[in-house]
Amino acid sequence: MSFVIDDVLVRNDPAGLRLPVLFDSPHSGSVYPADFRVICPHPLLRQGEDTHVEELFATAPDHGATLLCALFPRTCIDVNRAVDDIDPAMIDGDWPLPLRPTPRSTLGMGLIRSMLRPGVPLYDGKLPAAAVADRIDRYYRPYHAQMRLTLDGLAERFGAVWHVNCHSMPSSLRPDGRDPLAVDFVIGDRDGTTSESGFVRLVAETLRGFGHRVAINDPYKGVELLARYGEPARGRHSIQLEINRRLYMNEETLERHDGFARLKGEIDMLIHRIADYAGQRVLRRAAE
């Protein structure tokens, strides 16, 4: 059973048993708006996507979990950034509210990207303020509205909720430009502030059991989606999961390779264990 906002998002709900688990893929969208005009070649532009991540987690509803996926590309607007994380230098015209650009915006990686990656600009000039406001209204607000609606609904019904924010990471370089990543997965919980430790431990031990190398909060800790929705004191547990792209695809052509089937089977087992964990925790709460 699905809820769809055309070109914006799709939420796939479980058809039967429902559990307090949400997976979301905010960066796998590939529906490029007609008015999204950039100077970056489209094949290169697509390397900014978390390609195939929504497929890796597609069976989540079969396990009683909800799966929310963005359909628009992160290069258009990044829902994993604060709404005021905008570089004022890239806006043409007056902006009605105060802006609070972070170092990510300075590097061209804020709410509205100006760079695909270092050295690869997206635009040849500034963006009209009205165009930026339209992206926020058309894409950013609906995505976050669905996140809040889903998490609130599950938490109210079950007393707690477990959320996995799903991403992929390039294998070539760490985001700080240091040595190439030597791990297969990175779990982020913003240094222990967005989830109970048991949830992090379950995911890490499951992935390590498959033979993968797993890091915690290094180099990815989680950004806006965890900061906004992870509230373990209220029973709302959010983690970010980064998957090394070399495990399942050619990073230049974006084509899946032979490792995809194996990884998808492992992700299916991970989803099953998360669902079982959440179900057991709910039963324990009910018995207390």
PDB file of C-alpha atoms in Angstrom, residues 93 117 149 187 217:
ATOM      1  CA  GLY A  93      17.282  38.714  -4.457  1.00  0.00           C
ATOM      2  CA  ARG A 117      31.647  17.845  -5.494  1.00  0.00           C
ATOM      3  CA  LEU A 149       3.535  12.316  10.448  1.00  0.00           C
ATOM      4  CA  ILE A 187      26.500   3.885  11.455  1.00  0.00           C
ATOM      5  CA  ASN A 217      30.237   7.952  13.678  1.00  0.00           C
TER       6      ASN A 217
END
